[in-house]
Coordinates of C-alpha atoms and ligand atoms in Angstrom, one line a residue:
X1 CA -0.1 -0.2 -0.1
X2 CA 1.5 3.2 -1.0
X3 CA 1.4 6.0 1.5
X4 CA -1.0 8.5 0.6
X5 CA -0.9 12.1 -0.5
X6 CA -3.9 14.2 0.8
X7 CA -4.9 17.5 0.1
X8 CA -7.3 18.8 2.7
X9 CA -8.1 21.9 0.9
X10 CA -11.5 23.1 2.7
X11 CA -10.2 23.2 6.3
X12 CA -6.9 24.2 4.9
X13 CA -4.6 22.6 8.0
X14 CA -2.8 20.3 6.1
X15 CA -1.5 19.6 2.5
X16 CA 0.3 16.5 1.4
X17 CA 0.1 14.3 4.4
X18 CA 1.8 10.9 4.4
X19 CA 2.4 8.5 7.3
X20 CA 6.2 10.0 7.4
X21 CA 4.8 13.4 8.3
X22 CA 2.6 12.3 11.3
X23 CA 4.2 14.9 13.8
X24 CA 3.9 17.7 11.5
X25 CA 0.3 16.6 10.4
X26 CA -0.8 16.3 14.0
X27 CA 0.7 19.8 14.8
X28 CA -1.5 21.1 12.1
X29 CA -4.4 19.5 13.0
X30 CA -4.1 20.7 16.7
X31 CA -4.1 24.1 15.5
X32 CA -7.3 23.7 13.8
X33 CA -10.1 24.7 16.2
X34 CA -13.0 23.9 13.5
X35 CA -11.6 20.4 13.1
X36 CA -11.1 19.8 16.8
X37 CA -14.6 21.0 17.4
X38 CA -16.1 18.7 14.9
X39 CA -14.4 15.7 16.2
X40 CA -15.1 16.5 20.0
X41 CA -18.8 16.5 19.0
X42 CA -18.8 13.2 16.9
X43 CA -16.5 11.1 18.7
X44 CA -18.5 12.1 22.1
X45 CA -21.5 11.1 20.5
X46 CA -20.6 7.9 19.2
X47 CA -18.9 7.2 22.6
X48 CA -22.0 7.6 24.3
X49 CA -24.1 5.7 22.0
X50 CA -21.8 2.7 22.1
X51 CA -22.0 2.7 25.9
X52 CA -25.9 3.0 25.9
X53 CA -26.0 -0.1 23.5
X54 CA -23.6 -2.1 25.3
X55 CA -25.2 -1.7 28.6
X56 CA -28.4 -2.9 27.2
X57 CA -26.9 -6.4 26.5
X58 CA -26.3 -8.4 29.7
X59 CA -23.8 -11.0 27.9
X60 CA -21.7 -8.3 26.4
X61 CA -18.3 -9.4 28.0
X62 CA -19.5 -12.8 27.3
X63 CA -19.9 -12.1 23.6
X64 CA -16.6 -10.1 23.2
X65 CA -14.9 -13.2 24.4
X66 CA -16.8 -15.6 22.3
X67 CA -16.0 -13.4 19.1
X68 CA -12.2 -13.4 20.1
X69 CA -12.2 -17.0 20.4
X70 CA -13.9 -17.2 16.8
X71 CA -11.2 -15.0 15.3
X72 CA -8.5 -16.7 17.0
X73 CA -9.9 -20.2 15.7
X74 CA -10.0 -18.4 12.0
X75 CA -6.6 -16.8 11.9
X76 CA -5.0 -20.3 13.0
X77 CA -6.5 -22.1 10.2
X78 CA -7.1 -19.2 8.0
X79 CA -5.7 -21.5 4.9
X80 CA -8.3 -23.9 5.1
X81 CA -11.2 -21.6 5.9
X82 CA -10.3 -19.4 2.9
X83 CA -10.2 -22.7 0.8
X84 CA -13.8 -23.7 2.1
X85 CA -15.1 -20.2 1.6
X86 CA -13.7 -20.0 -1.9
X87 CA -15.0 -23.4 -2.9
X88 CA -18.6 -22.7 -1.4
X89 CA -18.9 -19.3 -3.3
X90 CA -17.8 -21.0 -6.5
X91 CA -20.2 -23.8 -6.3
X92 CA -23.1 -20.9 -5.9
X93 CA -22.0 -19.3 -9.2
X94 CA -19.6 -16.5 -7.8
X95 CA -16.0 -16.5 -9.2
X96 CA -13.1 -16.0 -6.6
X97 CA -9.9 -14.2 -7.2
X98 CA -6.8 -13.9 -5.2
X99 CA -4.7 -10.8 -4.9
X100 CA -1.0 -10.9 -3.2
X101 CA -1.2 -7.1 -3.1
X102 CA -3.0 -3.8 -4.1
X103 CA -1.3 -3.7 -7.6
X104 CA -2.7 -7.1 -8.2
X105 CA -6.2 -6.5 -6.8
X106 CA -6.4 -3.3 -9.0
X107 CA -5.3 -5.3 -12.0
X108 CA -8.1 -7.9 -11.3
X109 CA -10.8 -5.2 -10.9
X110 CA -9.7 -3.0 -14.1
X111 CA -9.4 -6.3 -16.2
X112 CA -12.7 -7.3 -15.2
X113 CA -14.2 -3.7 -15.8
X114 CA -12.4 -3.6 -19.4
X115 CA -13.6 -7.0 -20.6
X116 CA -17.0 -5.7 -19.7
X117 CA -16.6 -2.2 -21.6
X118 CA -17.6 -0.5 -18.5
X119 CA -17.2 3.2 -18.1
X120 CA -19.1 3.9 -14.9
X121 CA -19.0 2.1 -11.9
X122 CA -20.8 2.6 -8.4
X123 CA -19.1 2.0 -5.2
X124 CA -20.3 1.4 -1.7
X125 CA -18.1 2.4 1.3
X126 CA -15.1 -0.1 1.6
X127 CA -11.9 0.4 3.7
X128 CA -10.2 -2.2 1.4
X129 CA -11.0 -0.2 -1.6
X130 CA -9.3 2.8 -0.1
X131 CA -6.1 0.8 1.0
X132 CA -5.3 -0.2 -2.4
X133 CA -6.7 3.2 -4.0
X134 CA -9.0 1.7 -6.6
X135 CA -10.7 4.8 -7.6
X136 CA -7.1 6.1 -8.9
X137 CA -6.5 2.9 -10.9
X138 CA -10.0 3.0 -12.2
X139 CA -9.7 6.3 -13.4
X140 CA -6.3 5.7 -14.9
X141 CA -8.3 3.3 -17.0
X142 CA -10.8 5.9 -17.9
X143 CA -13.5 4.7 -15.6
X144 CA -15.5 6.9 -13.5
X145 CA -16.1 5.6 -9.9
X146 CA -18.9 7.4 -7.8
X147 CA -18.9 6.7 -4.2
X148 CA -22.7 6.2 -3.1
X149 CA -22.2 6.1 0.8
X150 CA -23.2 9.9 1.8
X151 CA -20.1 10.3 4.1
X152 CA -18.1 8.9 1.1
X153 CA -19.7 10.9 -1.5
X154 CA -19.1 14.0 0.5
X155 CA -15.5 13.4 0.8
X156 CA -15.1 12.4 -2.8
X157 CA -16.7 15.8 -3.9
X158 CA -14.2 17.5 -1.4
X159 CA -11.2 15.7 -3.2
X160 CA -10.3 14.2 0.2
X161 CA -10.0 10.7 1.9
X162 CA -12.1 9.4 4.5
X163 CA -10.8 10.2 8.2
X164 CA -12.8 7.6 10.2
X165 CA -13.8 3.8 9.5
X166 CA -17.4 4.4 10.0
X167 CA -18.1 8.0 9.6
X168 CA -15.7 9.3 6.6
X169 CA -16.6 12.7 6.8
X170 CA -16.7 12.8 10.6
X171 CA -14.3 16.1 10.5
X172 CA -16.7 18.0 8.4
X173 CA -19.1 20.6 10.0
X174 CA -22.7 20.7 8.6
X175 CA -21.8 24.4 7.1
X176 CA -18.8 23.0 5.4
X177 CA -21.0 20.1 3.7
X178 CA -23.9 22.8 2.8
X179 CA -21.1 25.1 1.3
X180 CA -19.3 22.0 -0.7
X181 CA -22.9 20.9 -1.9
X182 CA -23.6 24.4 -3.2
X183 CA -20.5 24.5 -4.9
X184 CA -20.3 21.2 -6.6
X185 CA -23.8 20.3 -6.9
X186 CA -25.3 23.8 -7.6
X187 CA -28.0 23.7 -5.2
X188 CA -29.5 26.6 -3.0
X189 CA -27.4 27.3 0.0
X190 CA -29.0 25.6 2.6
X191 CA -28.1 24.0 6.1
X192 CA -31.3 21.8 6.0
X193 CA -30.0 18.4 6.5
X194 CA -33.0 16.6 4.6
X195 CA -32.5 18.9 1.8
X196 CA -28.9 18.2 1.7
X197 CA -29.2 14.6 1.7
X198 CA -32.1 14.7 -1.0
X199 CA -29.8 16.6 -3.1
X200 CA -27.3 13.8 -3.0
X201 CA -29.9 11.2 -3.2
X202 CA -31.1 12.6 -6.6
X203 CA -27.6 12.6 -7.9
X204 CA -27.0 8.9 -6.6
X205 CA -30.2 7.4 -8.1
X206 CA -29.1 8.5 -11.8
X207 CA -25.6 7.0 -10.9
X208 CA -26.9 3.8 -10.0
X209 CA -29.2 3.3 -13.0
X210 CA -26.5 4.4 -15.4
X211 CA -23.6 2.0 -13.8
X212 CA -22.1 -1.0 -15.5
X213 CA -20.5 -2.5 -12.4
X214 CA -21.2 -2.4 -8.7
X215 CA -18.1 -2.3 -6.4
X216 CA -18.5 -3.1 -2.5
X217 CA -16.5 -4.3 0.3
X218 CA -17.4 -7.2 2.9
X219 CA -18.0 -7.1 6.6
X220 CA -17.9 -10.8 7.0
X221 CA -17.3 -14.0 4.6
X222 CA -18.8 -17.4 5.8
X223 CA -16.7 -20.5 5.0
X224 CA -19.6 -22.9 5.8
X225 CA -21.9 -21.4 2.7
X226 CA -19.4 -19.0 0.8
X227 CA -21.8 -16.3 1.7
X228 CA -20.8 -12.6 2.1
X229 CA -22.3 -10.0 4.5
X230 CA -22.2 -6.3 4.0
X231 CA -23.9 -4.1 6.5
X232 CA -25.1 -0.4 6.1
X233 CA -27.8 2.2 6.9
X234 CA -28.4 4.0 3.7
X235 CA -29.7 1.3 1.0
X236 CA -26.9 2.2 -1.1
X237 CA -25.4 -1.2 -0.7
X238 CA -28.4 -3.1 -1.6
X239 CA -28.4 -1.0 -4.7
X240 CA -24.9 -1.1 -5.7
X241 CA -25.0 -5.1 -5.1
X242 CA -28.2 -5.6 -6.9
X243 CA -28.8 -3.0 -9.7
X244 CA -25.8 -3.7 -12.1
X245 CA -25.4 -6.8 -13.7
X246 CA -21.8 -7.3 -12.4
X247 CA -21.0 -7.1 -8.5
X248 CA -17.2 -7.0 -7.6
X249 CA -16.7 -7.6 -3.7
X250 CA -13.4 -6.9 -2.4
X251 CA -12.6 -8.4 1.0
X252 CA -9.5 -8.5 3.0
X253 CA -8.7 -12.5 3.8
X254 CA -8.9 -11.8 7.5
X255 CA -12.9 -11.3 7.2
X256 CA -13.8 -15.0 7.1
X257 CA -15.9 -16.6 9.9
X258 CA -16.3 -20.4 10.0
X259 CA -19.9 -20.8 10.3
X260 CA -23.1 -19.1 9.4
X261 CA -24.3 -19.1 13.2
X262 CA -21.1 -17.1 14.0
X263 CA -22.9 -14.2 12.4
X264 CA -25.1 -13.8 15.5
X265 CA -22.1 -13.1 17.7
X266 CA -20.6 -10.6 15.3
X267 CA -24.0 -9.0 14.4
X268 CA -24.5 -8.1 18.1
X269 CA -20.9 -6.5 18.5
X270 CA -20.4 -4.5 15.3
X271 CA -23.3 -2.2 15.1
X272 CA -23.3 -1.5 18.7
X273 CA -19.6 -0.7 18.7
X274 CA -19.6 1.2 15.5
X275 CA -22.6 3.5 15.8
X276 CA -24.6 2.5 18.9
X277 CA -27.4 0.6 16.9
X278 CA -28.9 -2.6 17.9
X279 CA -28.8 -3.7 14.3
X280 CA -27.9 -1.8 11.2
X281 CA -30.7 -0.8 8.9
X282 CA -29.8 -3.3 5.9
X283 CA -27.8 -6.4 6.2
X284 CA -27.2 -7.8 2.9
X285 CA -26.4 -11.3 2.6
X286 CA -25.1 -12.5 -0.8
X287 CA -24.5 -15.9 -1.6
X288 CA -23.6 -16.5 -5.3
X289 CA -25.3 -14.9 -8.2
X290 CA -29.1 -15.0 -9.0
X291 CA -30.1 -18.3 -10.1
X292 CA -33.5 -17.3 -11.7
X293 CA -34.4 -14.4 -13.9
X294 CA -37.0 -13.5 -11.0
X295 CA -34.4 -13.6 -8.4
X296 CA -32.5 -10.4 -7.0
X297 CA -29.0 -9.9 -7.4
X298 CA -26.2 -9.7 -9.7
X299 CA -25.8 -12.0 -12.9
X300 CA -22.1 -12.0 -12.0
X301 CA -20.4 -11.8 -8.6
X302 CA -16.5 -11.9 -8.5
X303 CA -15.0 -12.0 -4.9
X304 CA -11.4 -10.3 -4.8
X305 CA -9.6 -12.0 -1.8
X306 CA -6.7 -9.4 -0.8
X307 CA -3.6 -10.4 1.2
X308 CA -1.7 -7.0 0.8
X309 CA 0.6 -7.8 3.9
X310 CA -1.8 -9.7 6.1
X311 CA 0.1 -12.9 5.8
X312 CA 2.9 -11.1 7.4
X313 CA 0.8 -10.5 10.3
X314 CA -0.4 -13.8 10.6
X315 CA 3.0 -15.0 11.1
X316 CA 3.5 -13.7 14.8
X317 CA 1.1 -14.2 17.9
X318 CA 1.3 -10.6 18.8
X319 CA 0.9 -9.0 15.4
X320 CA -1.8 -11.7 14.2
X321 CA -4.4 -10.0 16.6
X322 CA -4.5 -7.2 14.4
X323 CA -6.5 -9.4 12.2
X324 CA -9.2 -9.8 14.4
X325 CA -10.3 -6.2 13.9
X326 CA -13.8 -5.8 12.6
X327 CA -13.5 -2.5 11.6
X328 CA -16.1 -1.0 14.0
X329 CA -14.2 2.3 14.7
X330 CA -14.8 2.2 18.4
X331 CA -11.4 2.6 19.4
X332 CA -10.8 5.7 17.3
X333 CA -13.7 7.3 19.2
X334 CA -12.1 6.5 22.4
X335 CA -8.8 7.7 21.6
X336 CA -7.6 10.8 23.2
X337 CA -5.0 11.2 20.4
X338 CA -7.6 10.7 17.6
X339 CA -10.0 12.8 19.4
X340 CA -7.7 15.8 19.0
X341 CA -6.3 15.4 15.7
X342 CA -8.7 13.3 13.7
X343 CA -7.8 10.8 11.0
X344 CA -6.0 12.8 8.1
X345 CA -3.1 13.5 10.4
X346 CA -2.3 9.5 10.3
X347 CA -1.7 9.9 6.7
X348 CA -3.2 6.5 6.0
X349 CA -6.6 5.2 5.4
X350 CA -6.7 3.2 8.6
X351 CA -6.4 5.9 11.4
X352 CA -6.5 6.1 15.2
X353 CA -5.3 3.0 17.3
X354 CA -5.9 0.4 15.0
X355 CA -4.5 2.6 12.0
X356 CA -1.3 3.3 14.2
X357 CA -1.0 -0.7 14.5
X358 CA -2.1 -1.8 11.1
X359 CA -0.3 0.5 8.8
X360 CA 3.1 0.0 9.8
X361 CA 2.5 -3.5 9.4
X362 CA 0.8 -3.2 5.9
X363 CA 3.5 -0.6 4.3
X364 CA 6.8 -1.2 6.6
X365 CA 8.0 0.2 9.9
X366 CA 10.4 2.4 8.2
X367 CA 7.6 4.3 6.5
X368 CA 5.3 4.7 9.3
X369 CA 7.7 4.7 12.2
X370 CA 5.9 7.5 14.0
X371 CA 2.6 6.0 14.3
X372 CA 3.2 3.5 17.2
X373 CA 4.0 6.4 19.3
X374 CA 1.1 8.3 18.6
X375 CA -0.7 6.9 21.6
X376 CA -0.5 7.7 25.6
X377 CA -1.0 4.0 26.1
X378 CA -4.0 4.7 28.3
X379 CA -5.8 1.4 27.1
X380 CA -8.9 3.0 26.3
X381 CA -9.0 1.4 22.9
X382 CA -8.4 -1.9 24.6
X383 CA -11.4 -1.6 26.8
X384 CA -13.9 -0.5 23.9
X385 CA -12.8 -3.2 21.4
X386 CA -15.7 -5.7 21.0
X387 CA -12.8 -8.6 19.8
X388 CA -10.5 -7.7 22.8
X389 CA -7.6 -6.7 20.8
X390 CA -4.6 -5.5 23.1
X391 CA -3.6 -2.5 20.8
X392 CA -1.2 -1.2 23.7
X393 CA 0.6 -4.4 23.5
X394 CA 0.8 -4.3 19.7
X395 CA 2.0 -0.7 19.8
X396 CA 4.8 -1.5 22.5
X397 CA 5.8 -4.6 20.3
X398 CA 6.0 -2.4 17.2
X399 CA 8.2 0.5 19.3
X400 CA 10.3 -2.3 20.1
X401 CA 10.7 -3.5 16.4
X402 CA 11.8 -0.1 15.6
X403 CA 14.3 0.5 18.4
X404 CA 15.8 -2.6 17.9
X405 CA 15.8 -2.3 14.1
X406 CA 14.3 -5.7 13.8
X407 CA 12.3 -4.8 10.5
X408 CA 13.5 -1.3 10.2
X409 CA 14.3 -0.1 6.9
X410 CA 17.5 1.4 6.9
X411 CA 18.2 5.2 6.5
X412 CA 14.9 6.4 7.2
X413 CA 14.6 9.6 8.6
X414 CA 11.5 9.1 10.3
X415 CA 12.9 5.9 12.0
X416 CA 15.9 7.8 13.5
X417 CA 13.5 10.5 14.8
X418 CA 11.3 7.7 16.5
X419 CA 14.4 6.1 17.8
X420 CA 15.8 9.4 19.1
X421 CA 12.5 10.1 20.8
X422 CA 12.4 6.6 22.3
X423 CA 15.6 6.8 23.6
X424 CA 14.9 10.2 25.5
X425 CA 11.6 8.9 26.9
X426 CA 13.5 5.9 28.2
X427 CA 16.3 8.2 29.6
X428 CA 13.6 10.7 31.4
X429 CA 11.6 7.9 32.8
X430 CA 14.9 6.2 34.2
X431 CA 15.7 9.5 35.7
X432 CA 12.1 9.9 36.8
X433 CA 12.2 6.3 38.3
X434 CA 15.7 6.9 40.3
X435 CA 14.2 10.2 41.9
X436 CA 10.9 8.6 42.9
X437 CA 12.7 5.5 44.8
X438 CA 14.8 7.9 46.9
X439 CA 12.5 10.1 49.1
X440 CA 15.0 12.8 50.2
X441 CA 16.3 13.2 46.4
X442 CA 12.5 13.5 45.6
X443 CA 11.8 16.1 48.2
X444 CA 14.9 18.0 47.1
X445 CA 13.9 18.0 43.5
X446 CA 10.4 19.3 44.3
X447 CA 11.9 21.9 46.3
X448 CA 14.5 22.9 43.7
X449 CA 11.8 22.8 40.9
X450 CA 9.7 24.9 43.2
X451 CA 12.5 27.5 43.6
X452 CA 13.0 27.6 39.7
X453 CA 9.4 28.0 38.9
X454 CA 9.3 31.3 40.8
X455 CA 10.8 32.9 37.9
X456 CA 7.7 32.0 35.6
X457 CA 4.7 31.4 37.8
X458 CA 2.4 34.4 38.2
X459 CA -0.9 34.3 40.3
X460 CA -0.5 30.6 40.6
X461 CA -0.3 30.0 37.0
X462 CA 2.6 29.8 34.4
X463 CA 2.6 33.2 32.9
X464 CA 3.0 33.9 28.9
X465 CA 6.8 34.3 29.3
X466 CA 7.2 31.2 31.1
X467 CA 4.9 29.3 28.7
X468 CA 7.1 30.6 25.9
X469 CA 10.3 29.3 27.7
X470 CA 9.2 26.0 28.5
X471 CA 7.9 25.6 24.8
X472 CA 11.4 26.5 23.6
X473 CA 13.3 24.4 26.2
X474 CA 14.2 21.0 24.5
X475 CA 13.3 18.5 25.4
X476 CA 10.4 19.7 27.6
X477 CA 9.3 21.8 24.4
X478 CA 8.1 18.5 22.9
X479 CA 5.7 18.0 25.6
X480 CA 4.6 21.6 26.1
X481 CA 4.1 22.1 22.5
X482 CA 0.6 20.5 22.7
X483 CA -0.3 20.6 26.6
X484 CA -0.2 23.2 29.1
X485 CA 2.6 23.2 31.9
X486 CA 0.8 23.3 35.5
X487 CA 3.1 25.0 38.2
X488 CA 4.1 22.5 40.7
X489 CA 2.1 22.7 44.0
X490 CA 3.3 25.2 46.7
X491 CA 3.5 22.0 49.2
X492 CA 4.0 18.6 48.3
X493 CA 1.6 15.9 49.7
X494 CA 4.2 14.6 51.9
X495 CA 5.1 18.2 53.2
X496 CA 1.1 18.4 53.9
X497 CA 1.1 15.1 55.5
X498 CA 3.9 16.0 57.9
X499 CA 2.2 19.3 58.7
X500 CA -1.1 17.3 59.4
X501 CA 0.6 14.9 61.8
X502 CA 2.3 17.7 63.7
X503 CA -1.2 19.1 64.1
X504 CA -2.4 16.1 65.5
X505 CA 0.7 15.5 67.8
X506 CA 0.1 19.0 69.0
X507 CA -3.6 18.4 69.6
X508 CA -2.8 15.3 71.8
X509 CA -0.2 17.1 73.9
X510 CA -2.5 20.1 74.6
Ligands
LIG601 S1 -9.3 -2.6 17.0 FE1 -11.2 -3.2 17.8 S2 -12.2 -1.2 18.2 FE2 -10.6 -0.6 16.8 S3 -11.9 -0.8 14.7 FE3 -11.0 -2.6 15.1 S4 -12.7 -4.1 16.1 FE4 -13.2 -2.0 16.5

C-alpha cells in the first residue's frame, strides 16, 4: 500500500499528508479549531451511543470473549477456511480471485471492468478499496467511480480521503458540507439536513441506474456457505450489489468466519460498537449469483480476496491479533489522540489506534515509524474493542521492533526520529524512577523545582513568558508544544502530611 498524499483544501490545515510526516500533520491538526470542534462533538456522541447500546446487553463481555475465540480459531487455520469459503462461493456461481497485493487487486478489478466495456461504476463504502487506491486505478483506465455512501460521496466531492472507518466525513461540519454541495451540485445554499441528503440522493439515483458495475467491500465472509455479508444504513449497498449486472466484492482475507451461526455473535457486536445501533438498517447476505430471472442480485459476482501484507501479520502471535479487527471504529472514538487530531493526520486510510498498528505492518515500519508512538498507552482502545484486541501490547511490540531495528528500513529519517524520541523517553523515565525511589532526593528535587518556577509562575499559573520558555526548552518543548504546563504545588503531599501529623500531635499533647 503506497503512502497517501492528501490535500485537505477546505479546512486548509494540512497539505500532502503522509505517514512519514505524522508529527507535523498532528501539530497542524491541533491548530485547527474547527476540526477539533467537529471531532469532539462526533466522537463524544459515538462514545455515548456505544455505551448505551452495550449496557443494554447483559452478556456483552461474554460475546466479546466468544468473538475473539472465533477470530483466533479462524486465524490459526486461515488457509483452510479461505479454501472452504472460495469452494462454497464458486459452487453458488461466484468467481473468486486471489490478490497478493494492492497492484494485483487493482489489476483484477480493472481487467474485469475492461472485459465488460464498463465506463461507470458505483461503489459502496469499503476500506479495502481505499487501502488499495482503487479509484485512482479505475480513473487511470478512464472509468468513472462514484462513491454512494453519503459520507464517502461528500469526501469524494471535496477531493479528500476518509478520516474515520465508520464515518468518513466525521471531520466536516454541517456548514462545510452545505457550502460544498452548493459549489459542486449547484443547489441553493441551505443548512437543512433533509434538503442536503435529498440533493445527494437525486444525483446518486441516476448514477445507480447508469452503472455498469457495482463494487463493494465485505464485512464478513462465511466459510461454511460461501456467503458474504455487508452492513449499512443507507440502502446504497443494496442498490450497488443488485442493480448493476456485475458485482465485484473486495475482501481482506481476515474477514472470514467459519460458520453461518457465528454471524449471530458479530451482528450483536459490530453495530453496537460502531454506531450504537442494535442492528444496522440493512444487512445484505449474498450467496452466489442470481439463479432464476426473477431472483434479485447480480448476474455475475466476483469476490477478490486481498492479502496485501496480512499474511505477514499472521506469522507472529502478537501481530496476528491485528487481523481480528472488525473495523467498528470504536477505538478511534475512544482514543484521546484521535479525538484531538482526527484521521487525516495519520496519513493512511486506517487511522486511530488500530491504524497506528495496522499501517506500519502493511507498508513497513520504516515508512510509518511515527505511528506506534501516536498513543498515550491509556488503554481506552483495549477497553472498547469488541474483539478484545490488545492494541497497547501491539503498539509496544512495534515500538520495540523500531528501536531494535528488527524490521526497520535502513536510513529512514522518520525511523531515526522515532528512535531518538524513544531513547529520550527512556532516559527521562529512568531519571524519574531513580528520583521517585529515593524520598530525600524526591523532596529536594521538588523544592528545587518550586524554587525555579518562581521566575515563571504568576498568580498560581505559568505566565506568558514562562509558557514561551518551556515551549522553547528542549526536550520539555516536545511535551509543552501541545499541552499546558501546570505549576508545581506550593506544598507536596508529603509536606502536607507531615504538617497534618504535627498538628495532630500538638492537639494530643494539649
Ligand atoms: S481494533 Fe477493535 S475497536 Fe478498533 S476498529 Fe478494530 S474491532 Fe473496532
